[in-house]
Structure formats: structure tokens, C-alpha cells
């Protein structure tokens, strides 16, 4: 009896507890589902603590409940969760928002149970690792408006049932591995043609195929963005696309579309039209009526060859025009270049001919005109265009002419990096996120970054205090990406709710400035906890488990070590296959530190040698930028197939290069000799060539001290080649495009690849195979046919003069050496003439310490005969002395000083210092202080900053 009473009491207590739990807190069905999910997911927010069984009452982060204690929103965006999406999710039947985006390690199949969430309005699972088919049950989500499964690993075909999602506005299945045809109601009973409320069809980057039938689209549709690019669609482009009056972006590029492009005159709102890389035929599309077009790309199709289309001058809003290899010929109209918003014109690989005359009303935003590989014979450019923005390589006017060494013919404009640049971290615990823009209208994102920054900054700032760092743009060769970094303000790090509610740009409530087009975001894992303390905690809890795991690992490690040892053997003997060609190439090269790369690895590092990764080209072949698996950036010099160089020479070259190590020489990382390919792999030098910086292409203005330092660095590298390399090496092609600048503006000499070994016995060895570049060549060489170390000195002298003049050695039919000498020979005040040839940037920045001595030295280097020129060692010492005598320590500069001061600095420009120059007998004996002080500027940096502060 007593026993019975106790039991009854207990039961009452339990029931009471249970009922209180149910009434005041989470609905038990929802609670059970979330608790079960918690078990399957790691890295859930700390509020999802094991102690809590009440998600609504205990306010689990990312969970929102309604008045009936039902869970209505589950948002765990960017938590770096691991696990799978189990059927439990199907119990949360009142859910209207499910957003688990940016959890790269959340994988497994997309459970059909999601089809039970019939209240769902937002289903957002972007950038996870979901695999398997899209379950047809998702067609039951009758309330769904926002449906995004992009950037997963989904396979199979698109289920026709999705045609029943009649409220869907946003459909994004892009960047998966979907196959098959687009489902449509006529053939499949249901299909995407029924989505009459949809504004977005984002199906790009899949393996979809087959034709797109006419009845996929009709005038009842509301589509704004149709992204079908990068699939395998074939057949003709349906003309019915042309009747959707709302259409703004149409991307059909990189498919197998054939036939003629249908007339689409009614698309008066279309901003972006991309048809490139298809097999379209027939006449060139007439785009005259599409008056809103801003970005057009018709490249690489098989249109009937034609003259320049008349619509080139009709599209008043055009910003970006890309038509590579489309068979157009004739002369480009001046009016094209006066279109008011024009930024990028890329018309390479066509038959354009005659004189390129861009007129004198060039759009002020125009910053790229790429007409490489056409038939242009001459060029008229007015001062309103920056020469540096013109690319004309591969036209008759660049071949065998004075122009061949000038910027338009050698231009390798720096485009956006193709891998995520390492962000310059500006705070502890920043939140990092990448916005991917799928079809911006503009050509040059840099102009629009400030607007994007302020727009984002205010949107994010309204949600949580943060400091938004610099935006970093890059591209994967497909879409534009912008890396954003938000720093916490007044707190050490963001908490869960800030990340979940403020940085989840997934629901498209954030509107970027116009022209950026459709986007989505990926977040990077955020450090919600201090790594150390977490590690300690885990250590305590799981110590014993670790012991077991550790023992297992030791076993695994031993096995792997053995495997690795085996692999290492093959690595240290990279020439196991060296003799496998038919050529007689002797023994394998003897290497000091260079590594042998597999062709496959280099292919991967350059995206299969895509053109966008090409950073330079010459007679020998092409140089590519690449990124190794470990993140190291490299520059790959790939010889043309069947180039002259034999295997034996290649071997000699790598043996030689692998011996040369100096901080001012570009280092050889390795090579590849496989399948007829000959490649040299160098370290990648981030800041481009000296000529780019000098000609202002990089937006950098080099001040005088930096130029001295660059001269010193590169002289150091050359002196090493001449005097310390064993055997000594003559560079043979010293020029400003062969001097590279790294992130700290340290100069490194490149391309001594085909250098000549100086024979031990004789200094002035005869060389028959001259490689040098016009404008830098030692005049003595023409007479004596002898190439010596002093020939390098001559070329280096030309580079030193370029540091003063900032122009190519031959410009406007003038030769830099003669121009400087003539200017100095002018009778009256000697430096007066020099002013006209000097780089205006130097005059503006002032502070020309040691300038006369430098000039004297440069002129000595370009003396007519070798013995009158100093040695590279002497040059190094002289520059060091110039720097020391003027209180500069080589190697102690702040990089920030390298960048241009803003335009307000103009008013502080020194009075021209040379006009009052002393009248002493030679200009070089003149009191050097005149250069430094007569303008009132003891040093460029100090004075400019001081002035700016006042
Ligand atoms: C467009 O197509 C849908 C589905 O195929 C159909 O329901 C609708 O009536 C069509 N509208 C027009 C104007 O043809
Ligand atoms: C796309 O089509 C091409 C040509 O028919 C074929 O070679 C390729 O394998 C297809 N790709 C996919 C992913 O189906
Ligand atoms: C284009 O629009 C006009 C007026 O809105 C309409 O009359 C015409 O039928 C449309 N043309 C096509 C091809 O849909
Ligand atoms: C292109 O279309 C416009 C307007 O429809 C027309 O005036 C022009 O003649 C067409 N151009 C060509 C080359 O057919
Ligand atoms: C972030 O998620 C919350 C909860 O789902 C939602 O209310 C909010 O609108 C989202 N923010 C953005 C910018 O999409």
C-alpha cells in the first residue's frame, strides 16, 4: 500500500513537471526535433547547451518561436556546423524560415522530410555540402517564396514537381552537379514554365543539357534574371525569352547553343547580355533596340564575318563591351569611345584594321581597350586616354616598329587576382564573408568599391556596431567576388546572435548599389571562442578518448611515414623519366634546391593554363600566375611547344638557375619537363614590374628614395650574377620589365634564364645569340659583336635613366639616352632642360637627395665604350654612398610612403629647384643641396605630411 502511494506521488510529480514543461515552453515535438538535431550537429551555438531541453524558453541562438511555443525560424547561418540534415527536421512543421547556409561541412542527402514543412517561406541551404537528388517532395512547399540550394553537391535532374511552387520568386539551384533537361509542363506534367511569379532562375554552373523549348517562357512571366550559363544546353535559344518584358540579366554563355540569336526587341530593361562561348551562327545580333544594355559579351561564337556592327554606337548606357573572336573587321568608329559610361572594350582576336583613332572625346571612365591580335597598322591617341590602358600586342603596328617596346605593345594590365587574396587583417576576430556577384555591369570594380563599402557599412552598422575593413575584390574567372571583413567595435568578438542576424545576407534583404547585379554570400568560419580555452576544455573532457585515438594515430602515422618515405624517393629523383624522350640529353640535371613539378600539378595551379592567368608573353612562350596546393604563389614560364631550346639547353639552364640565390634575384622554385613541355617555376613577385610602377599603371607613384632603393636592389642582384655566381652570368636582357617589385617594394631581377655563362678563362666571350631588347642594347655590341658584363651595365644605365624619366627607352621616336644627354648639354642653365624630360611625379614629390650624383653615375653607365663604364659592384657602392651621405639607410623605408599623395598635395610642389642652379662648370658638381632645399622640402615625405596637416 505504502509502496503504491509512493509510486502515485512520483507519477504526479513527473506529470506535473512534464505538463509545466509543455505549457510554458517549447512544444514537445519541436523540442524533441531540435534536441535530436543537436546530437547530429557539431559546432552548434553554445546556448544549445546539453543542459537545456527548452529551445524557446532558453532562447537558443538561431531559434525563433511563436506565441504557441512552436519553432517558426531556424537560422544557423555560417556556424561551421558539421553533420547531416536528418529526418528530424520534418517535425518542425510550423517552420517558415530554414536557413543553414554557409556550413561547408553540413552534408549528406537533402532529406525528403523537408517536404513536410508546408509553412516554409524561406528555404535557404546555400554553400553546404548536400549531395544526392533534389527530392520531389519539395514540390509540396506551397508557401515557398525563396528557394536557394546553390553551391552544394546535388546530383540528378530537377524534379518537375518544383513547377508546383507557384509562389516562388527566387529559385537558385546554381553551382551543383545537376543533370538532365529543364522540366516543363508539356512533357513532364509539371515544370519550371509554370513558375509565373518567379523573378530569378539561377541554374548556372550545372551539367544541365538538352534544348530549351520555346514554351519554357512566355509573356506571363515576371523573370528578371535568367542565369543558364555554364551548362551543356544545346539547340537554339528560344525566342520566347524575348517576350519577358521584365528581364534585366540574361546569361547563356558557356553552353552549346547553336543557330541564330533571335530578335529580342522588347527587352527594353535588359542590362546584361552574355552569349559568349556558344556555337551561335548567322548574322551578328542587332542589339540597337536593347537600349538599356550595359554589359554585352558575344565572344567566341561563329557568326558570319561582318563589319563593325552599327549598334556599337547606339547603346548609350554601355559600360562593358566584350567581343573576342567574333569575326568583325574594319575600322572602329570614334563614337564608340565617346559613349559616356564606357569602361572596358575587349575586341581581341578579330580582323579590325587601319588606324585606331579614338577621337578626342574619349569617355572619362574608359580604362581598358584590348584590341590585341587584330590588323591595326597605326594608332592615334589623344591625351585624354592613358596610354597604359591600351593593349595592342599582336597587331602589325607592334611588330618590328619603334612602338614594339612601348606600353601598348607590351602591356600586361593587372587584372583582378584569381584566388582569394590573403586579407590584410585589421583587427582581432573579424567576421569574414565573400559576396559573389554573378553579373555586374561594370568592367572595373575598383571604381564601385567605395559605394559598395558605404552601402554595406551602413546596412551592417544598423544591425550591429562594427568597423568594415577594406573590401578586397577578386575573381574566379567566372564571377566577381568581394571579400568583406567586419571588425567588432567595443567588444572582443561578435556573439552568435550578431553573426546569425546581421551578417546573414542570404535572404537578399540587402540591396547592393545598382550595377552589381545578383549576388549570394559565403561566410568563413568564425572564431566564437578562444581557441586555447576551448582546446583545454575539450582536452579535459576527452582526455581518455584521446589516449585511444592517439594510439591508433601512431599506428596510422607509422604506415603513412613508410608510404611517404617511398614517395620521397621518387621526389628526390625527379629525373627518373629524364631519358625517356628520344633526344640525347645526357644525364639528369644536378640540382641544388629546385623541385621537379608534375605537369598535372602546374595545370591545376593555373586552372589549366587559362588565359586569364597569363601575366606576360614573349618569344619564348608565356608566363602564367599559379597557386600551389599549399597556397604558395608561383610564376610559371612555359616555353612554346616546339621552341628552339633543346632538352640539353633546358637542363643547363635549370642547373644554372638552381645554383643562383640572392635576395634581389627572382628565385627558381622548380621546373617541369614532361610530355614535351618545358616549364620553369619561379617565386611569384606580387607588385609587378618596375616599368608598370614607373609608367603609373599600378596607381603607385614612386618617390625618389624608393627609386634609389630599387636601383640599389637591382644593382645588387646584377652584381651578384657578375661577380659571385659560379660561373659568372651575364644577364643579357636587363630592362625595367625584367625588374620585379615585391610587396615591400624590394626589387628583384628576373629572366636571367637564358643568360650566358661567362667562360672562366676569358671575360669578353663572344656571344652569337643576342637576346637583348631594343633600346637597352649596348651600342658597342653592334661594332664588336662582343657581349660582356659591361653590356649589362649599359642596359642598367638605361634603366637608371628610366627611373628619372619614367618612360620607355624609346618613346615618341625619341631615345632616352640621347634625350637626357641633349637636355643636359643645353647651354644656359643646365638643369632647366632636364625638367622637360623628367618624370613630373618626381618634380611633384620633390626631395631629390643625391640626384646629381645619381645622374652622373647613370650617364657613366651609358658611356659608348665598355671600359668607361663602372662595374656593377662600383654601382652598388656608389648608390649606397649616395644614400648614406644623405642620411638614408638602405632598407628602412615605410612602404606607405610609396603611394601617391592626393591631389591636394599639388599646391605644395616645390618651386622648380633647377632654375636657380649654380653656374659651376659641370652640372654634376653643383651643390647638391640645391636639389633638396631650394624648394623648401628637406624630404618628400616629411614635408608633404607636415604640410597636409596644416
Ligand atoms: C504561360 O505558360 C503557363 C504555363 O505553361 C500558362 O499557364 C500560361 O497561361 C501561359 N501564358 C501565356 C500568356 O501564354
Ligand atoms: C557537355 O557536352 C560536351 C559535348 O557534347 C561533352 O563532351 C561533355 O562531356 C558534356 N559535359 C557534361 C558535364 O555533360
Ligand atoms: C513587343 O511589345 C509590344 C508592345 O508592348 C507588343 O505589341 C509586341 O507584340 C511585342 N512583341 C513581341 C515579339 O512580343
Ligand atoms: C538594326 O536594327 C535597327 C533598328 O531596328 C535598324 O535601324 C538597323 O538598320 C539594323 N541594323 C542592321 C545592320 O541591320
Ligand atoms: C537574417 O536572419 C534573420 C532570421 O532568419 C532574418 O530575420 C533576417 O532578415 C536575416 N537578415 C538578412 C540580412 O537577411
XYZ file of C-alpha atoms in Angstrom, residues 347-903:
557
model
C 37.787 43.184 -79.112
C 40.834 40.968 -79.338
C 41.294 38.276 -81.995
C 39.289 39.944 -84.729
C 40.165 41.498 -88.084
C 39.943 45.175 -87.159
C 42.304 47.153 -89.340
C 43.533 50.571 -90.399
C 44.268 53.333 -87.929
C 42.877 53.149 -84.425
C 41.616 56.682 -83.904
C 39.675 57.035 -80.698
C 38.840 60.669 -81.189
C 39.269 63.428 -78.658
C 36.068 62.887 -76.754
C 37.042 59.664 -75.026
C 34.826 58.523 -72.160
C 36.446 59.579 -68.925
C 35.836 56.168 -67.388
C 37.461 54.225 -70.195
C 40.246 52.214 -68.642
C 40.751 49.190 -70.857
C 40.882 48.945 -74.605
C 42.097 45.499 -75.570
C 42.485 45.123 -79.325
C 45.205 42.503 -79.292
C 45.684 40.269 -82.320
C 43.935 42.359 -84.933
C 45.251 44.083 -88.041
C 45.691 47.613 -86.702
C 48.532 49.359 -88.524
C 48.700 52.675 -86.696
C 47.226 54.433 -83.736
C 46.130 57.963 -82.987
C 45.540 58.570 -79.345
C 44.604 61.832 -77.816
C 45.833 62.974 -74.477
C 42.504 62.138 -72.850
C 43.385 58.445 -72.862
C 46.002 56.978 -70.609
C 48.325 55.005 -72.863
C 48.624 52.447 -70.168
C 45.051 51.340 -70.760
C 45.652 50.297 -74.321
C 46.587 46.739 -75.340
C 47.702 46.334 -78.917
C 50.049 43.379 -78.833
C 49.796 41.158 -81.924
C 48.877 43.934 -84.374
C 51.089 44.843 -87.319
C 51.931 48.137 -85.660
C 53.635 46.318 -82.807
C 55.814 44.176 -84.992
C 59.253 45.457 -85.949
C 58.454 49.035 -85.173
C 59.653 51.606 -82.742
C 56.454 51.023 -80.837
C 57.278 47.404 -80.128
C 58.757 48.136 -76.736
C 56.190 50.701 -75.689
C 53.397 50.188 -73.243
C 50.536 49.424 -75.663
C 52.547 46.637 -77.243
C 53.888 45.055 -74.077
C 51.011 45.824 -71.797
C 50.105 43.203 -69.281
C 47.439 45.083 -67.424
C 46.960 43.830 -63.936
C 43.565 42.299 -63.671
C 41.909 41.118 -60.522
C 43.632 38.292 -58.695
C 42.096 34.921 -59.439
C 42.412 33.469 -55.999
C 41.257 34.840 -52.705
C 43.967 37.277 -51.659
C 45.118 36.992 -48.113
C 43.220 39.743 -46.409
C 45.171 42.303 -44.521
C 43.723 41.534 -41.102
C 42.943 44.763 -39.327
C 41.577 43.530 -36.034
C 41.256 40.522 -33.789
C 38.292 38.266 -34.546
C 36.970 39.867 -37.725
C 33.962 38.336 -39.415
C 34.923 37.387 -42.971
C 32.457 36.856 -45.751
C 32.626 36.647 -49.536
C 29.946 38.223 -51.683
C 29.726 36.633 -55.101
C 28.314 38.925 -57.789
C 27.128 36.941 -60.763
C 26.717 39.600 -63.392
C 27.911 43.086 -62.648
C 27.525 45.598 -65.467
C 30.772 47.428 -64.989
C 34.213 46.465 -66.144
C 36.323 47.855 -63.356
C 35.012 47.056 -59.899
C 37.537 49.284 -58.150
C 35.548 52.377 -59.074
C 32.480 50.991 -57.357
C 34.062 49.643 -54.198
C 33.724 52.869 -52.221
C 29.992 52.951 -52.897
C 29.617 49.287 -52.010
C 31.643 49.891 -48.870
C 29.499 52.733 -47.607
C 26.302 50.931 -48.545
C 27.338 47.719 -46.771
C 28.775 49.626 -43.898
C 25.512 51.364 -43.160
C 23.434 48.203 -43.619
C 25.624 46.131 -41.324
C 26.156 49.053 -38.977
C 22.416 49.428 -38.491
C 22.331 45.878 -37.253
C 25.407 45.737 -35.029
C 28.310 48.104 -34.332
C 31.228 47.098 -36.492
C 34.036 48.578 -38.458
C 34.035 47.415 -42.043
C 37.568 46.922 -43.376
C 38.757 47.426 -46.935
C 36.842 45.434 -49.498
C 39.048 43.067 -51.457
C 37.860 42.117 -54.936
C 38.987 39.055 -56.865
C 37.531 36.732 -59.447
C 37.470 33.032 -60.086
C 37.461 33.763 -63.798
C 33.710 33.282 -63.736
C 32.123 35.721 -61.332
C 33.222 38.731 -59.322
C 33.903 38.141 -55.664
C 34.347 40.723 -52.963
C 35.792 39.779 -49.625
C 34.417 41.736 -46.698
C 35.800 41.963 -43.223
C 33.810 43.330 -40.301
C 35.675 44.157 -37.104
C 33.906 44.136 -33.740
C 33.617 47.524 -32.059
C 33.585 47.861 -28.261
C 33.677 44.118 -27.832
C 36.238 41.429 -28.297
C 34.250 39.395 -30.757
C 30.814 39.109 -32.242
C 28.388 36.832 -30.462
C 26.165 34.230 -32.036
C 23.135 36.386 -32.442
C 25.115 39.164 -34.156
C 26.524 36.755 -36.712
C 23.208 34.988 -37.256
C 21.102 38.079 -37.570
C 23.389 40.702 -39.018
C 25.814 39.001 -41.355
C 23.391 36.528 -42.946
C 22.972 38.357 -46.212
C 21.411 35.161 -47.531
C 17.818 36.318 -47.669
C 18.604 39.070 -50.186
C 17.219 41.796 -47.981
C 20.473 43.669 -48.540
C 20.472 45.616 -51.799
C 23.908 46.430 -53.195
C 24.324 49.530 -55.357
C 22.958 49.291 -58.883
C 25.199 47.635 -61.475
C 26.380 44.926 -59.101
C 23.597 42.563 -60.200
C 22.537 39.355 -58.436
C 24.702 38.054 -55.619
C 24.973 35.482 -52.888
C 27.282 35.136 -49.883
C 29.635 32.625 -48.337
C 30.842 33.181 -44.819
C 34.079 31.897 -43.398
C 34.074 30.020 -40.089
C 34.009 32.499 -37.228
C 36.083 32.025 -34.060
C 33.296 32.224 -31.494
C 35.605 31.027 -28.732
C 39.207 31.469 -27.781
C 40.940 28.572 -29.362
C 43.091 27.844 -26.324
C 40.422 27.688 -23.657
C 38.246 25.576 -25.891
C 41.113 23.245 -26.526
C 41.763 22.889 -22.817
C 38.113 22.163 -22.184
C 37.981 19.560 -24.867
C 41.229 18.159 -23.569
C 39.857 17.613 -20.084
C 36.622 16.092 -21.268
C 38.067 13.849 -23.872
C 41.445 13.027 -22.441
C 40.832 9.354 -22.172
C 39.269 9.163 -25.609
C 42.326 10.916 -26.964
C 44.574 8.320 -25.497
C 42.870 5.623 -27.502
C 42.720 7.781 -30.608
C 46.337 8.709 -30.116
C 47.444 5.134 -30.040
C 45.523 4.464 -33.225
C 47.013 7.529 -34.840
C 50.513 6.426 -34.022
C 49.803 3.248 -35.910
C 48.378 5.134 -38.871
C 51.280 7.568 -38.773
C 53.803 4.788 -38.964
C 52.143 3.348 -42.031
C 51.932 6.762 -43.688
C 55.529 7.550 -42.924
C 56.526 4.427 -44.700
C 54.428 5.437 -47.702
C 55.834 8.919 -47.609
C 59.357 7.657 -47.496
C 58.634 5.732 -50.632
C 57.164 8.824 -52.238
C 60.159 10.897 -51.216
C 62.441 8.589 -53.083
C 60.608 9.350 -56.276
C 60.668 13.044 -55.488
C 64.384 13.321 -54.932
C 64.915 11.508 -58.152
C 62.811 13.718 -60.365
C 64.633 12.596 -63.442
C 63.671 9.012 -63.288
C 61.946 9.701 -66.591
C 64.545 12.173 -67.791
C 65.918 9.954 -70.519
C 62.529 8.807 -71.719
C 62.456 11.172 -74.675
C 64.148 10.284 -77.905
C 66.544 13.216 -77.711
C 70.022 12.662 -76.418
C 70.048 14.897 -73.409
C 72.676 13.317 -71.264
C 72.392 12.776 -67.586
C 69.663 14.202 -65.439
C 70.349 17.766 -64.188
C 72.177 18.213 -60.929
C 70.019 20.388 -58.792
C 70.608 22.247 -55.599
C 67.185 23.267 -54.420
C 64.779 23.267 -57.328
C 61.926 20.879 -57.332
C 60.501 18.821 -60.163
C 56.798 19.509 -60.699
C 54.343 17.161 -62.317
C 52.604 18.706 -65.304
C 49.287 17.919 -63.655
C 50.161 19.962 -60.580
C 51.076 23.012 -62.624
C 47.941 22.613 -64.700
C 45.898 22.639 -61.561
C 47.704 25.627 -60.144
C 46.880 27.707 -63.233
C 43.387 26.448 -63.920
C 44.672 24.561 -66.933
C 46.766 27.477 -68.156
C 43.748 29.680 -68.623
C 44.450 32.862 -70.434
C 43.297 34.945 -67.545
C 46.260 33.626 -65.581
C 48.750 34.704 -68.229
C 50.807 37.583 -66.877
C 53.289 38.031 -69.660
C 54.403 36.728 -73.003
C 57.454 36.822 -75.193
C 59.296 34.976 -77.901
C 59.972 32.038 -75.616
C 56.336 31.492 -74.660
C 54.047 32.648 -71.888
C 54.331 33.352 -68.181
C 51.432 32.257 -66.014
C 50.482 33.024 -62.470
C 49.627 29.974 -60.401
C 48.881 28.871 -56.889
C 50.162 25.643 -55.439
C 48.118 23.456 -53.145
C 49.960 24.821 -50.138
C 48.981 28.341 -51.128
C 52.339 29.423 -52.469
C 52.049 31.752 -55.447
C 54.254 30.969 -58.386
C 55.053 32.302 -61.826
C 55.389 29.651 -64.496
C 57.427 30.306 -67.610
C 56.070 27.914 -70.195
C 58.091 27.529 -73.382
C 56.220 27.455 -76.634
C 55.672 23.920 -77.801
C 58.439 23.025 -80.188
C 60.518 26.043 -79.188
C 64.129 26.132 -80.216
C 65.567 25.207 -76.889
C 66.587 21.579 -76.732
C 66.467 19.329 -73.731
C 70.173 19.758 -73.151
C 69.965 23.523 -73.011
C 66.957 23.299 -70.740
C 68.930 21.103 -68.410
C 71.861 23.510 -68.391
C 69.510 26.334 -67.664
C 67.866 24.768 -64.660
C 71.158 23.587 -63.272
C 72.428 27.100 -63.553
C 69.346 28.732 -62.100
C 69.083 26.387 -59.187
C 72.539 27.496 -58.086
C 71.738 31.171 -58.004
C 70.302 32.508 -54.776
C 70.171 36.164 -53.886
C 67.545 38.317 -52.287
C 67.497 40.565 -55.333
C 67.139 37.809 -57.883
C 63.846 36.091 -58.599
C 64.284 32.602 -57.201
C 63.684 29.403 -59.106
C 61.245 27.150 -57.283
C 61.342 24.287 -59.722
C 60.690 23.108 -63.226
C 58.632 20.697 -65.252
C 59.870 18.570 -68.118
C 57.100 16.306 -69.195
C 55.133 15.480 -72.331
C 57.167 17.867 -74.470
C 56.520 20.734 -72.020
C 59.363 22.798 -70.645
C 58.477 24.994 -67.760
C 60.382 26.966 -65.195
C 58.651 27.754 -61.949
C 59.645 30.933 -60.154
C 58.535 32.592 -56.979
C 55.691 34.986 -57.674
C 56.527 38.642 -57.172
C 53.401 40.474 -56.227
C 53.883 44.075 -57.234
C 54.593 43.618 -60.916
C 57.337 45.124 -62.970
C 59.277 48.300 -62.375
C 58.017 49.656 -65.686
C 54.403 49.246 -64.589
C 55.074 51.208 -61.445
C 57.085 53.835 -63.302
C 54.538 54.370 -66.024
C 51.841 54.780 -63.419
C 49.877 51.684 -64.420
C 49.710 50.482 -60.866
C 48.390 53.716 -59.474
C 51.594 53.931 -57.498
C 53.817 56.932 -57.510
C 57.392 56.089 -56.692
C 59.143 58.718 -54.672
C 62.816 59.414 -55.058
C 64.016 57.394 -52.105
C 62.113 54.370 -53.329
C 63.713 54.740 -56.733
C 67.166 54.868 -55.167
C 66.368 51.746 -53.219
C 65.119 49.982 -56.350
C 68.311 50.952 -58.165
C 70.375 49.638 -55.282
C 68.459 46.357 -55.066
C 68.605 45.574 -58.739
C 72.255 46.581 -58.979
C 72.886 44.177 -56.092
C 71.241 41.337 -57.965
C 73.227 42.007 -61.119
C 76.491 42.410 -59.224
C 75.870 39.014 -57.722
C 75.395 37.466 -61.181
C 78.571 39.086 -62.471
C 80.883 38.596 -59.556
C 79.579 35.966 -57.191
C 77.708 33.424 -59.240
C 79.874 30.493 -60.144
C 80.347 30.504 -63.050
C 79.587 34.205 -63.557
C 76.490 35.056 -65.524
C 75.747 37.853 -67.955
C 72.092 38.701 -67.855
C 71.844 39.857 -71.470
C 68.389 41.334 -71.156
C 68.423 43.911 -68.379
C 65.362 46.153 -68.692
C 62.722 47.669 -66.497
C 60.200 44.958 -67.355
C 62.685 42.424 -66.015
C 62.915 44.129 -62.647
C 60.085 42.999 -60.406
C 58.882 44.556 -57.178
C 57.634 42.556 -54.243
C 55.138 43.554 -51.599
C 57.759 45.571 -49.722
C 58.931 47.163 -52.961
C 62.156 45.221 -52.875
C 63.420 44.898 -56.422
C 64.305 41.502 -57.845
C 65.915 40.882 -61.186
C 64.094 38.349 -63.333
C 64.572 36.429 -66.529
C 68.237 35.703 -66.416
C 67.006 32.340 -67.671
C 68.746 32.465 -70.991
C 71.792 34.065 -69.506
C 75.168 33.278 -70.890
C 77.759 31.598 -68.791
C 80.924 33.660 -68.817
C 83.712 31.247 -69.545
C 86.254 31.021 -66.781
C 89.205 31.905 -68.948
C 88.079 34.860 -70.938
C 85.996 37.771 -69.705
C 84.816 39.104 -73.036
C 83.444 35.947 -74.502
C 81.867 36.195 -77.898
C 78.203 35.641 -77.975
C 76.335 34.919 -81.141
C 72.865 34.522 -79.824
C 71.888 38.004 -78.705
C 68.735 38.235 -76.736
C 68.557 41.859 -75.605
C 65.776 44.315 -76.184
C 65.829 47.302 -78.490
C 66.553 50.451 -76.564
C 68.660 48.718 -73.946
C 71.318 47.180 -76.174
C 74.949 48.111 -75.716
C 75.975 50.157 -78.797
C 79.438 48.675 -78.568
C 77.937 45.320 -79.258
C 76.972 46.347 -82.769
C 80.583 47.106 -83.571
C 82.422 44.370 -81.756
C 79.831 41.635 -81.585
C 81.066 41.124 -78.062
C 78.646 40.905 -75.218
C 80.270 41.432 -71.843
C 79.300 42.226 -68.309
C 79.649 45.868 -69.341
C 76.795 45.333 -71.798
C 74.580 44.625 -68.816
C 75.905 47.819 -67.260
C 74.831 49.781 -70.317
C 71.338 48.311 -70.179
C 71.227 49.028 -66.459
C 72.221 52.630 -67.191
C 69.157 52.891 -69.398
C 67.055 51.589 -66.514
C 68.607 54.217 -64.207
C 67.611 56.898 -66.694
C 64.117 55.431 -66.781
C 63.962 55.950 -63.032
C 64.427 59.647 -63.755
C 62.294 59.956 -66.878
C 59.644 57.266 -66.266
C 59.264 56.440 -69.929
C 60.185 53.500 -72.151
C 63.717 53.726 -73.568
C 62.275 54.603 -76.939
C 59.243 56.821 -76.784
C 57.637 59.073 -79.338
C 60.516 58.208 -81.664
C 62.988 59.552 -79.092
C 65.781 57.618 -77.440
C 66.005 58.150 -73.718
C 69.822 58.250 -73.559
C 70.035 60.885 -76.237
C 67.191 62.908 -74.752
C 68.795 63.116 -71.320
C 72.206 63.950 -72.729
C 70.766 66.629 -75.005
C 68.786 68.134 -72.163
C 71.924 68.380 -70.046
C 74.005 69.826 -72.874
C 71.704 72.760 -73.221
C 73.782 75.827 -72.876
C 72.369 78.089 -70.233
C 71.069 76.723 -67.028
C 71.780 73.076 -67.372
C 69.013 71.528 -65.377
C 66.389 73.628 -66.991
C 66.286 71.374 -69.990
C 66.210 68.287 -67.832
C 62.971 69.436 -66.288
C 61.194 68.827 -69.566
C 62.232 65.203 -69.767
C 61.989 64.373 -66.068
C 59.119 62.414 -64.572
C 56.612 65.018 -63.326
C 55.922 62.786 -60.340
C 59.485 63.322 -59.110
C 59.128 67.047 -59.513
C 55.863 66.982 -57.672
C 57.091 64.904 -54.751
C 60.430 66.689 -54.536
C 63.135 65.708 -52.057
C 65.665 64.661 -54.669
C 68.546 63.874 -52.353
C 71.720 62.941 -54.165
C 70.138 63.446 -57.554
C 73.204 64.949 -59.311
C 75.443 62.115 -58.248
C 72.892 59.584 -59.329
C 72.552 61.195 -62.720
C 76.283 61.311 -63.160
C 76.515 57.634 -62.415
C 73.682 56.756 -64.794
C 75.378 58.654 -67.588
C 78.629 56.837 -66.894
C 76.824 53.545 -67.318
C 75.708 54.520 -70.808
C 79.143 55.587 -71.995
C 79.864 54.490 -75.554
C 82.631 52.055 -74.728
C 82.673 49.383 -72.064
C 85.858 50.304 -70.207
C 84.458 53.785 -69.476
C 81.512 52.272 -67.641
C 81.658 51.322 -63.958
C 81.256 47.719 -62.857
C 78.041 46.591 -61.182
C 79.934 46.381 -57.910
C 81.020 50.001 -58.236
C 77.454 50.990 -58.935
C 76.219 49.248 -55.806
C 78.810 51.048 -53.713
C 78.060 54.420 -55.270
C 74.315 54.152 -54.636
C 74.960 53.058 -51.069
C 77.172 56.069 -50.564
C 74.654 58.423 -52.086
C 72.054 57.104 -49.695
C 74.289 57.210 -46.649
C 75.588 60.674 -47.392
C 72.034 61.863 -47.359
C 71.074 60.188 -44.143
C 69.165 57.301 -45.669
C 69.745 53.784 -44.542
C 69.117 51.378 -47.355
C 66.264 49.087 -46.309
C 64.488 51.290 -43.763
C 61.529 52.684 -45.526
C 57.911 52.597 -44.669
C 56.001 51.191 -47.589
C 53.154 53.613 -47.048
C 55.360 56.389 -48.272
C 55.364 54.855 -51.698
C 51.841 55.691 -52.532
C 50.855 58.873 -54.072
C 49.799 61.779 -52.005
C 46.423 63.044 -53.018
C 45.885 65.798 -55.487
